[in-house]
C-alpha atoms as one frame of an Amber mdcrd trajectory, in Angstrom:
protein
  94.075 101.474 129.607  92.989  98.568 131.736  93.877  96.506 134.774  94.586
  92.762 134.716  95.115  90.530 137.745  96.196  86.920 138.237  96.025  85.245
 141.651  97.705  81.832 141.732  97.097  79.325 144.539  97.461  75.584 145.049
  93.801  75.234 144.093  93.919  77.130 140.813  94.394  80.532 139.201  91.890
  83.382 139.235  92.057  85.964 136.455  90.434  89.363 136.847  90.037  92.488
 134.732  87.868  95.551 134.272  85.675  96.204 131.213  86.523  99.752 130.133
  88.363 100.329 126.895  90.035 103.579 125.958  91.467 105.056 122.809  94.883
 106.297 123.903  97.305 108.633 122.197 100.888 109.136 123.242 101.305 112.754
 124.288 104.427 114.595 125.358 104.203 117.163 128.163 107.495 119.051 128.023
 106.688 121.741 130.590 106.346 119.311 133.494 110.106 119.568 133.989 111.730
 122.741 135.383 113.564 123.666 132.192 111.911 122.258 129.107 114.115 124.036
 126.570 117.449 122.709 125.358 120.446 124.981 125.981 124.118 125.043 125.048
 127.034 125.164 127.492 126.626 128.931 127.865 122.944 128.664 128.709 121.681
 129.918 125.359 118.574 128.371 123.823 119.214 125.869 121.067 117.134 126.415
 117.935 116.366 124.478 114.777 116.984 125.684 111.227 113.761 127.740 111.328
 114.742 129.455 114.557 112.292 127.562 116.745 113.556 126.629 120.252 114.306
 122.942 120.843 112.838 120.967 123.732 114.635 118.518 126.002 113.236 114.985
 125.679 112.529 113.098 128.897 110.873 109.664 129.036 108.892 110.596 132.151
 107.077 113.337 130.194 105.911 110.919 127.491 102.524 109.664 128.681  99.633
 107.693 127.250  96.609 109.979 127.281  93.024 108.704 126.776  90.909 110.448
 124.172  87.798 108.218 124.233  86.343 105.704 126.718  83.964 102.784 126.043
  82.391 100.273 128.434  81.344  96.643 128.242  84.537  95.455 126.541  85.588
  91.801 126.746  89.228  91.653 127.849  89.251  88.066 129.103  89.024  85.094
 126.765  89.850  81.472 126.254  92.802  80.728 123.973  92.543  76.943 123.932
  90.740  74.126 125.698  90.160  70.442 125.037  86.807  69.761 123.406  85.801
  67.140 125.999  84.654  69.027 129.128  84.819  65.840 131.201  88.505  65.299
 130.462  90.296  68.644 130.179  94.035  68.065 129.804  94.952  71.437 128.302
  93.375  74.817 129.001  94.797  78.302 128.410  93.066  81.651 129.037  94.210
  85.266 128.960  93.449  88.858 129.847  94.726  91.690 127.689  96.025  95.208
 128.207  97.388  97.799 125.842  95.934  98.045 122.363  92.208  97.229 122.278
  92.029  96.435 118.569  94.337  95.359 115.764  93.461  96.581 112.284  89.833
  97.166 113.239  89.344  93.795 114.973  88.916  93.557 118.757  91.410  91.377
 120.618  88.687  89.003 121.872  87.683  88.245 118.259  91.320  87.600 117.346
  91.516  85.193 120.283  88.431  83.378 118.915  90.083  83.100 115.506  93.230
  81.727 117.124  91.256  79.198 119.147  89.638  77.853 115.997  93.049  77.427
 114.376  95.153  76.301 117.334  95.003  72.534 116.627  96.670  73.227 113.284
  99.060  75.838 114.673 100.401  73.671 117.495  99.057  70.120 117.026 101.549
  68.646 119.506 100.885  71.115 122.300 101.914  69.419 125.514 102.386  72.538
 127.624 100.689  75.863 128.144 103.808  77.574 126.789 103.342  75.768 123.452
  99.966  77.472 123.114 101.348  80.825 124.283 104.178  80.786 121.745 101.745
  79.869 118.963  99.508  82.759 120.041 102.426  85.214 119.926 103.306  84.010
 116.416  99.644  84.421 115.385  99.233  87.949 116.809 102.636  89.421 115.972
 102.101  89.991 112.188  98.798  91.737 112.893 100.435  93.911 115.547 103.215
  94.847 113.107 100.595  95.878 110.550  98.701  97.950 113.146 101.767  99.927
 114.306 103.441 100.131 110.840 106.432  98.274 112.241 108.212  97.842 108.898
 108.039 101.578 108.184 109.222 102.634 111.650 112.852 103.571 112.172 114.678
 100.963 114.269 115.840 103.635 116.711 112.229 104.487 117.634 110.595 101.041
 117.590 110.884 100.781 121.371 108.285 103.552 121.595 105.638 101.675 119.594
 102.504 100.830 121.637 102.645  97.328 123.069  99.971  94.653 123.329 100.298
  92.657 126.538  98.621  89.657 128.121  98.503  87.831 131.426  98.064  84.201
 130.410  97.243  81.272 132.645  97.061  77.638 131.635  98.277  74.071 131.780
  98.952  71.208 129.419  99.411  67.480 129.810 103.150  67.936 130.422 102.824
  70.775 132.943 103.273  69.956 136.617 101.240  72.962 137.747  99.065  75.738
 136.336 101.405  78.356 134.892 101.086  82.117 134.565 102.887  84.094 131.855
 103.418  87.782 131.189 103.332  88.204 127.411 104.589  91.163 125.365 103.863
  91.140 121.648 106.249  94.050 121.000 109.137  92.121 122.586 107.874  88.722
 121.378 108.340  87.519 124.926 106.533  85.139 127.251 107.944  85.298 130.756
 106.768  82.682 133.216 105.790  84.131 136.584 105.957  82.187 139.861 108.424
  79.687 138.377 109.854  78.927 141.826 107.980  76.777 144.364 105.276  77.078
 145.551 104.383  78.737 142.196 101.831  80.932 143.940 101.448  84.707 144.220
  99.732  87.606 142.450 100.613  89.489 139.277  99.085  92.446 137.495  99.347
  94.423 134.285  98.044  97.653 132.815  97.171 100.558 135.081  97.676  99.031
 138.495  99.206 101.520 140.943  96.368 101.237 143.464  96.407  97.444 143.690
 100.223  97.413 143.699 100.038  99.699 146.735  97.722  97.241 148.490  99.864
  94.180 147.819 103.342  95.724 148.083 102.563  98.269 150.787 103.895 101.187
 148.747 102.847 103.137 145.650 105.167 102.407 142.683 105.721 106.079 141.932
 106.633 106.689 145.582 109.234 103.962 145.357 110.733 105.577 142.263 110.646
 109.097 143.738 112.170 108.038 147.052 114.883 106.049 145.280 115.854 109.014
 143.151 115.747 111.410 146.117 117.895 109.000 148.146 120.500 108.786 145.384
 120.624 112.587 145.123 120.908 112.926 148.905 123.767 110.424 149.100 125.648
 112.245 146.357 125.161 115.570 148.104 126.236 114.072 151.426 129.363 112.550
 149.859 130.403 115.892 148.394 129.694 117.637 151.705 131.774 115.131 153.687
 134.727 115.420 151.301 134.565 119.224 151.476 134.388 119.172 155.274 137.350
 116.793 155.606 139.500 118.875 153.257 138.639 122.095 155.105 139.581 120.558
 158.472 142.835 119.139 157.120 143.823 122.503 155.679 142.875 124.221 158.965
 145.311 121.883 160.756 148.124 122.734 158.366 147.994 119.610 156.243 149.114
 120.287 152.684 146.533 119.098 150.167 147.695 118.759 146.556 145.752 120.785
 144.012 143.785 119.573 142.230 142.813 116.921 144.768 141.525 113.627 143.370
 140.227 110.656 145.325 138.047 107.623 144.681 135.337 107.399 147.333 134.099
 103.840 147.887 130.368 103.872 148.575 128.596 101.011 150.318 124.979 101.217
 149.224 122.186  98.783 150.160 121.263  96.448 147.313 117.604  97.252 147.862
 115.439  99.205 150.216 112.957  97.430 152.548 109.999  98.373 150.348 108.034
  95.263 151.341 108.033  96.103 155.049 104.479  97.471 154.854 103.046  94.680
 152.705 100.236  92.497 154.110 101.118  88.868 154.810  99.075  86.716 152.442
  99.318  82.930 152.330  98.971  82.760 148.550  99.446  79.028 148.222  96.730
  78.008 150.665  94.057  80.559 149.768  90.712  78.798 149.273  89.183  79.246
 145.828  86.487  81.601 147.074  89.062  83.730 148.888  91.190  83.922 145.725
  88.134  85.023 143.741  87.297  87.656 146.368  90.881  88.906 146.384  91.134
  89.197 142.604  87.840  91.089 142.550  88.992  93.367 145.382  92.194  94.253
 143.544  90.415  95.112 140.295  87.755  97.084 142.149  90.416  99.002 144.076
  91.900 100.274 140.841  88.445 101.098 139.478  87.503 102.968 142.652  90.602
 105.155 142.796  90.117 106.001 139.124  86.590 107.195 139.888  87.692 109.618
 142.585  91.037 110.781 141.198  91.512 113.705 138.845  91.421 113.018 135.133
  89.467 110.672 132.871  88.876 107.216 134.424  90.457 104.569 132.211  89.764
 101.621 134.524  86.263 100.665 135.590  82.999  99.138 134.466  82.048  95.585
 135.297  84.724  93.492 137.012  85.181  90.209 135.160  86.507  87.105 136.859
  87.689  83.816 135.367  88.555  80.649 137.288  91.029  78.031 136.110  91.308
  74.699 137.916  93.124  71.684 136.590  90.937  69.088 134.930  87.854  71.298
 134.658  86.774  73.785 131.971  87.771  77.419 132.391  84.837  79.238 134.002
  83.690  82.832 133.550  81.962  83.741 136.824  78.621  85.593 136.783  78.956
  86.823 133.223  75.927  88.880 132.147  73.836  87.975 129.129  73.236  90.470
 126.343  69.582  91.445 126.630  67.065  93.646 124.866  65.217  95.740 127.447
  64.278  98.931 125.608  61.285  97.571 123.709  59.719 100.906 122.911  57.018
 103.214 124.313  53.801 101.346 123.362  51.877 100.654 126.606  49.079  98.492
 125.189  51.349  95.495 124.404
Protein backbone atom coordinates (compact mmCIF):
# COMPACT_ATOMS: atom_id res chain seq x y z
CA UNK A 1 0.00 0.00 0.00
CA UNK A 2 0.98 3.62 -0.27
CA UNK A 3 -0.33 7.16 -0.14
CA UNK A 4 -0.15 9.65 -3.02
CA UNK A 5 -1.09 13.33 -2.87
CA UNK A 6 -1.45 16.09 -5.45
CA UNK A 7 -1.98 19.72 -4.42
CA UNK A 8 -2.82 22.00 -7.35
CA UNK A 9 -2.57 25.80 -7.10
CA UNK A 10 -2.25 28.72 -9.50
CA UNK A 11 1.51 28.56 -8.97
CA UNK A 12 2.00 24.88 -9.75
CA UNK A 13 1.32 21.34 -8.59
CA UNK A 14 3.00 19.59 -5.67
CA UNK A 15 3.14 15.79 -5.68
CA UNK A 16 3.78 13.85 -2.49
CA UNK A 17 4.12 10.20 -1.51
CA UNK A 18 5.59 7.93 1.12
CA UNK A 19 8.43 5.44 0.49
CA UNK A 20 7.20 2.15 1.95
CA UNK A 21 6.38 -0.72 -0.35
CA UNK A 22 4.41 -3.77 0.68
CA UNK A 23 3.74 -7.16 -0.79
CA UNK A 24 -0.04 -7.49 -0.52
CA UNK A 25 -2.26 -10.52 -0.87
CA UNK A 26 -6.01 -10.40 -1.21
CA UNK A 27 -7.51 -12.17 1.78
CA UNK A 28 -11.13 -12.92 2.56
CA UNK A 29 -12.36 -12.66 6.16
CA UNK A 30 -15.77 -14.32 6.15
CA UNK A 31 -16.41 -14.27 9.90
CA UNK A 32 -16.46 -10.47 10.16
CA UNK A 33 -20.15 -10.59 9.24
CA UNK A 34 -22.78 -11.90 11.69
CA UNK A 35 -23.69 -14.98 9.67
CA UNK A 36 -20.90 -16.09 7.39
CA UNK A 37 -22.54 -19.32 6.22
CA UNK A 38 -24.96 -19.53 3.31
CA UNK A 39 -28.42 -20.88 4.15
CA UNK A 40 -31.54 -21.88 2.25
CA UNK A 41 -35.03 -20.43 2.77
CA UNK A 42 -35.59 -22.73 5.75
CA UNK A 43 -32.39 -21.66 7.46
CA UNK A 44 -30.45 -24.83 6.71
CA UNK A 45 -26.76 -24.63 5.84
CA UNK A 46 -25.95 -24.93 2.17
CA UNK A 47 -23.18 -27.40 1.37
CA UNK A 48 -21.07 -28.28 -1.65
CA UNK A 49 -20.80 -31.71 -3.25
CA UNK A 50 -18.30 -32.81 -0.58
CA UNK A 51 -20.59 -31.74 2.25
CA UNK A 52 -18.58 -28.68 3.22
CA UNK A 53 -20.63 -25.61 4.28
CA UNK A 54 -20.70 -22.69 1.83
CA UNK A 55 -19.81 -19.14 2.81
CA UNK A 56 -21.64 -15.95 1.87
CA UNK A 57 -19.47 -13.64 -0.25
CA UNK A 58 -19.40 -9.97 0.72
CA UNK A 59 -17.16 -7.37 -0.95
CA UNK A 60 -16.49 -5.62 2.37
CA UNK A 61 -14.81 -8.78 3.71
CA UNK A 62 -12.36 -8.96 0.80
CA UNK A 63 -9.32 -6.98 1.93
CA UNK A 64 -5.77 -6.42 0.76
CA UNK A 65 -3.49 -7.74 3.48
CA UNK A 66 0.27 -6.95 3.61
CA UNK A 67 2.65 -9.86 3.98
CA UNK A 68 6.00 -8.04 3.64
CA UNK A 69 7.12 -4.40 3.99
CA UNK A 70 10.17 -2.69 2.44
CA UNK A 71 11.44 0.89 2.78
CA UNK A 72 13.26 3.34 0.55
CA UNK A 73 11.09 2.69 -2.51
CA UNK A 74 10.86 5.28 -5.29
CA UNK A 75 7.18 5.89 -6.06
CA UNK A 76 7.56 9.27 -7.76
CA UNK A 77 9.14 9.66 -11.18
CA UNK A 78 9.33 11.73 -14.30
CA UNK A 79 7.47 10.37 -17.33
CA UNK A 80 8.55 12.98 -19.87
CA UNK A 81 10.28 16.33 -20.04
CA UNK A 82 11.83 18.45 -22.78
CA UNK A 83 15.59 18.00 -23.02
CA UNK A 84 16.29 21.76 -22.84
CA UNK A 85 15.97 22.79 -19.16
CA UNK A 86 15.87 26.47 -20.13
CA UNK A 87 12.81 26.03 -22.33
CA UNK A 88 10.51 23.38 -20.87
CA UNK A 89 7.29 23.22 -22.89
CA UNK A 90 6.17 19.74 -21.84
CA UNK A 91 6.67 18.03 -18.49
CA UNK A 92 4.78 15.09 -16.99
CA UNK A 93 5.45 13.36 -13.64
CA UNK A 94 3.62 10.72 -11.62
CA UNK A 95 3.27 8.93 -8.31
CA UNK A 96 2.13 5.33 -8.18
CA UNK A 97 0.00 3.17 -5.91
CA UNK A 98 -1.09 -0.43 -6.11
CA UNK A 99 1.27 -2.99 -7.56
CA UNK A 100 4.93 -2.19 -6.79
CA UNK A 101 6.42 -4.30 -9.58
CA UNK A 102 5.39 -5.75 -12.92
CA UNK A 103 7.01 -9.03 -13.92
CA UNK A 104 9.94 -8.47 -11.57
CA UNK A 105 10.59 -4.85 -12.64
CA UNK A 106 9.87 -1.94 -10.29
CA UNK A 107 7.46 0.72 -11.56
CA UNK A 108 10.11 3.47 -11.41
CA UNK A 109 12.33 1.47 -13.80
CA UNK A 110 9.39 0.98 -16.17
CA UNK A 111 8.82 4.74 -16.07
CA UNK A 112 12.50 5.24 -17.03
CA UNK A 113 12.09 2.86 -19.95
CA UNK A 114 8.97 4.73 -21.06
CA UNK A 115 10.73 8.08 -20.81
CA UNK A 116 13.49 6.87 -23.10
CA UNK A 117 10.93 5.73 -25.67
CA UNK A 118 8.32 8.48 -25.39
CA UNK A 119 9.50 10.58 -28.37
CA UNK A 120 8.84 7.57 -30.59
CA UNK A 121 5.63 6.58 -28.81
CA UNK A 122 3.99 10.00 -29.05
CA UNK A 123 6.15 12.22 -31.29
CA UNK A 124 3.40 14.83 -31.69
CA UNK A 125 2.61 15.18 -28.00
CA UNK A 126 1.03 18.59 -27.55
CA UNK A 127 -0.74 17.91 -24.27
CA UNK A 128 -0.06 16.12 -21.02
CA UNK A 129 -2.90 13.73 -21.84
CA UNK A 130 -1.04 12.61 -24.99
CA UNK A 131 1.82 11.45 -22.77
CA UNK A 132 -0.56 9.87 -20.25
CA UNK A 133 -2.38 7.85 -22.90
CA UNK A 134 0.93 6.67 -24.36
CA UNK A 135 2.03 5.63 -20.87
CA UNK A 136 -1.17 3.62 -20.33
CA UNK A 137 -0.63 1.86 -23.67
CA UNK A 138 2.99 1.12 -22.67
CA UNK A 139 2.15 -0.26 -19.20
CA UNK A 140 -1.06 -2.14 -19.97
CA UNK A 141 0.49 -5.22 -21.73
CA UNK A 142 2.94 -5.66 -18.86
CA UNK A 143 0.13 -5.38 -16.32
CA UNK A 144 -1.89 -8.00 -18.23
CA UNK A 145 1.10 -10.34 -18.13
CA UNK A 146 1.59 -9.76 -14.39
CA UNK A 147 -2.04 -10.53 -13.44
CA UNK A 148 -2.56 -13.29 -16.08
CA UNK A 149 -5.35 -11.23 -17.60
CA UNK A 150 -5.87 -13.48 -20.64
CA UNK A 151 -6.30 -16.56 -18.44
CA UNK A 152 -8.70 -14.89 -16.00
CA UNK A 153 -12.43 -15.44 -16.37
CA UNK A 154 -14.20 -12.27 -17.55
CA UNK A 155 -16.62 -12.45 -14.62
CA UNK A 156 -13.75 -12.10 -12.11
CA UNK A 157 -11.47 -9.62 -13.91
CA UNK A 158 -12.85 -6.74 -11.84
CA UNK A 159 -11.12 -8.30 -8.83
CA UNK A 160 -7.64 -8.23 -10.38
CA UNK A 161 -5.19 -5.94 -8.53
CA UNK A 162 -5.00 -2.50 -10.11
CA UNK A 163 -2.02 -0.26 -10.80
CA UNK A 164 -2.88 3.40 -10.30
CA UNK A 165 -1.16 6.74 -10.76
CA UNK A 166 -1.67 10.39 -9.92
CA UNK A 167 -0.16 12.20 -12.89
CA UNK A 168 0.55 15.89 -13.21
CA UNK A 169 1.83 17.69 -16.28
CA UNK A 170 1.44 20.16 -19.10
CA UNK A 171 2.17 20.39 -22.79
CA UNK A 172 2.44 23.21 -25.29
CA UNK A 173 -1.31 23.04 -25.98
CA UNK A 174 -2.41 22.92 -22.34
CA UNK A 175 -3.78 26.10 -20.78
CA UNK A 176 -2.91 24.99 -17.25
CA UNK A 177 -1.07 22.23 -15.41
CA UNK A 178 -3.36 19.20 -15.37
CA UNK A 179 -3.78 16.39 -12.86
CA UNK A 180 -5.04 12.94 -13.85
CA UNK A 181 -6.14 9.87 -11.92
CA UNK A 182 -4.98 6.87 -13.95
CA UNK A 183 -6.16 3.26 -13.65
CA UNK A 184 -4.33 0.66 -15.71
CA UNK A 185 -6.97 -2.00 -14.99
CA UNK A 186 -9.71 0.25 -16.41
CA UNK A 187 -7.43 1.82 -19.03
CA UNK A 188 -8.69 5.17 -17.83
CA UNK A 189 -7.22 8.62 -17.35
CA UNK A 190 -9.65 10.92 -15.59
CA UNK A 191 -8.75 14.59 -15.42
CA UNK A 192 -9.20 16.09 -11.97
CA UNK A 193 -9.95 19.77 -11.33
CA UNK A 194 -11.22 20.24 -14.89
CA UNK A 195 -13.45 23.14 -13.80
CA UNK A 196 -12.03 26.59 -13.01
CA UNK A 197 -9.96 27.45 -11.06
CA UNK A 198 -8.46 23.96 -11.67
CA UNK A 199 -7.12 23.89 -8.12
CA UNK A 200 -7.68 21.52 -5.21
CA UNK A 201 -6.18 18.37 -3.67
CA UNK A 202 -6.42 14.72 -4.67
CA UNK A 203 -5.10 11.52 -3.18
CA UNK A 204 -4.78 7.83 -3.91
CA UNK A 205 -3.83 4.64 -2.11
CA UNK A 206 -4.36 4.33 1.62
CA UNK A 207 -5.55 7.80 2.51
CA UNK A 208 -8.27 7.72 5.18
CA UNK A 209 -6.36 9.95 7.61
CA UNK A 210 -5.64 12.73 5.12
CA UNK A 211 -9.17 12.46 3.68
CA UNK A 212 -10.44 13.08 7.22
CA UNK A 213 -8.30 16.22 7.47
CA UNK A 214 -9.40 17.68 4.15
CA UNK A 215 -13.04 16.54 4.09
CA UNK A 216 -13.71 16.79 7.81
CA UNK A 217 -14.95 13.20 8.06
CA UNK A 218 -13.45 9.71 7.87
CA UNK A 219 -14.52 7.90 4.66
CA UNK A 220 -15.60 4.78 6.52
CA UNK A 221 -17.71 6.91 8.87
CA UNK A 222 -19.45 8.43 5.88
CA UNK A 223 -20.23 4.98 4.51
CA UNK A 224 -21.38 3.61 7.89
CA UNK A 225 -23.58 6.61 8.65
CA UNK A 226 -25.11 6.50 5.17
CA UNK A 227 -26.00 2.85 5.53
CA UNK A 228 -27.34 3.33 9.07
CA UNK A 229 -29.43 6.29 7.87
CA UNK A 230 -30.94 4.25 5.04
CA UNK A 231 -31.80 1.43 7.45
CA UNK A 232 -33.31 3.89 9.93
CA UNK A 233 -35.47 5.54 7.27
CA UNK A 234 -36.76 2.16 6.12
CA UNK A 235 -37.58 1.16 9.68
CA UNK A 236 -39.28 4.50 10.31
CA UNK A 237 -41.35 4.18 7.13
CA UNK A 238 -42.59 0.74 8.13
CA UNK A 239 -43.34 1.97 11.66
CA UNK A 240 -45.33 4.97 10.39
CA UNK A 241 -47.39 2.82 8.01
CA UNK A 242 -48.13 0.33 10.80
CA UNK A 243 -49.13 3.12 13.19
CA UNK A 244 -51.45 4.77 10.66
CA UNK A 245 -53.17 1.47 9.83
CA UNK A 246 -53.65 0.65 13.52
CA UNK A 247 -55.23 4.06 14.21
CA UNK A 248 -57.51 3.81 11.18
CA UNK A 249 -58.71 0.38 12.23
CA UNK A 250 -59.23 1.63 15.82
CA UNK A 251 -61.53 4.34 14.41
CA UNK A 252 -63.57 1.82 12.47
CA UNK A 253 -62.11 2.46 9.04
CA UNK A 254 -62.19 -0.66 6.88
CA UNK A 255 -58.77 -1.45 5.45
CA UNK A 256 -58.65 -3.90 2.54
CA UNK A 257 -56.51 -6.98 3.08
CA UNK A 258 -53.87 -7.27 1.86
CA UNK A 259 -53.17 -3.54 1.98
CA UNK A 260 -50.83 -2.17 -0.69
CA UNK A 261 -49.58 1.39 -1.04
CA UNK A 262 -46.70 3.19 -2.72
CA UNK A 263 -44.97 5.46 -0.22
CA UNK A 264 -43.21 8.41 -1.86
CA UNK A 265 -39.98 9.17 -0.03
CA UNK A 266 -38.26 12.54 -0.26
CA UNK A 267 -34.62 11.89 0.55
CA UNK A 268 -31.79 14.46 0.49
CA UNK A 269 -29.54 14.10 -2.55
CA UNK A 270 -26.50 14.22 -0.29
CA UNK A 271 -25.66 14.73 3.32
CA UNK A 272 -23.69 17.83 4.47
CA UNK A 273 -20.48 15.82 4.85
CA UNK A 274 -18.29 18.84 4.05
CA UNK A 275 -19.62 20.92 6.94
CA UNK A 276 -16.57 20.11 9.08
CA UNK A 277 -13.97 20.61 6.35
CA UNK A 278 -11.33 23.34 6.76
CA UNK A 279 -11.57 26.28 4.37
CA UNK A 280 -8.47 26.23 2.17
CA UNK A 281 -7.83 28.74 -0.60
CA UNK A 282 -6.30 26.17 -2.93
CA UNK A 283 -5.82 28.47 -5.89
CA UNK A 284 -3.84 31.14 -4.06
CA UNK A 285 -1.65 28.94 -1.87
CA UNK A 286 1.98 30.06 -2.15
CA UNK A 287 4.37 27.39 -3.41
CA UNK A 288 5.96 26.87 -0.01
CA UNK A 289 2.55 26.51 1.62
CA UNK A 290 1.52 23.93 -1.00
CA UNK A 291 4.72 21.98 -0.34
CA UNK A 292 4.10 22.12 3.42
CA UNK A 293 0.51 20.99 2.96
CA UNK A 294 1.38 18.05 0.71
CA UNK A 295 4.03 16.96 3.21
CA UNK A 296 1.59 17.34 6.11
CA UNK A 297 -1.00 15.15 4.39
CA UNK A 298 1.47 12.36 3.62
CA UNK A 299 2.92 12.54 7.12
CA UNK A 300 -0.56 12.39 8.66
CA UNK A 301 -1.21 9.07 6.97
CA UNK A 302 2.23 7.79 7.97
CA UNK A 303 1.71 8.86 11.59
CA UNK A 304 -1.68 7.21 12.03
CA UNK A 305 -0.28 4.02 10.51
CA UNK A 306 2.49 4.02 13.12
CA UNK A 307 0.10 4.20 16.06
CA UNK A 308 -2.82 2.14 14.75
CA UNK A 309 -3.17 -1.60 15.13
CA UNK A 310 -1.78 -3.79 12.38
CA UNK A 311 1.24 -3.65 10.08
CA UNK A 312 2.06 -0.10 8.89
CA UNK A 313 1.86 0.01 5.10
CA UNK A 314 2.43 3.77 4.76
CA UNK A 315 5.55 5.47 6.07
CA UNK A 316 9.25 5.96 5.53
CA UNK A 317 10.65 9.09 3.95
CA UNK A 318 8.11 11.56 2.58
CA UNK A 319 8.97 12.46 -1.01
CA UNK A 320 7.90 15.72 -2.58
CA UNK A 321 7.99 16.83 -6.22
CA UNK A 322 7.29 20.33 -7.53
CA UNK A 323 5.94 21.10 -10.98
CA UNK A 324 5.85 24.68 -12.26
CA UNK A 325 5.24 25.67 -15.84
CA UNK A 326 8.34 26.44 -17.85
CA UNK A 327 10.80 24.95 -15.35
CA UNK A 328 12.09 21.39 -14.90
CA UNK A 329 10.24 19.10 -12.51
CA UNK A 330 12.05 19.23 -9.16
CA UNK A 331 12.47 16.51 -6.54
CA UNK A 332 12.85 18.37 -3.23
CA UNK A 333 15.55 17.32 -0.74
CA UNK A 334 16.08 13.89 -2.23
CA UNK A 335 18.76 11.93 -0.36
CA UNK A 336 21.83 10.54 -2.08
CA UNK A 337 22.70 6.86 -1.87
CA UNK A 338 25.78 6.68 0.33
CA UNK A 339 28.17 4.09 1.69
CA UNK A 340 28.62 4.64 5.42
CA UNK A 341 29.36 1.19 6.83
CA UNK A 342 33.02 0.99 5.82
CA UNK A 343 33.99 -1.76 8.20
CA UNK A 344 35.54 -2.14 11.67
CA UNK A 345 39.23 -1.29 10.99
CA UNK A 346 40.15 1.67 13.24
CA UNK A 347 43.65 2.36 11.91
CA UNK A 348 42.45 3.69 8.51
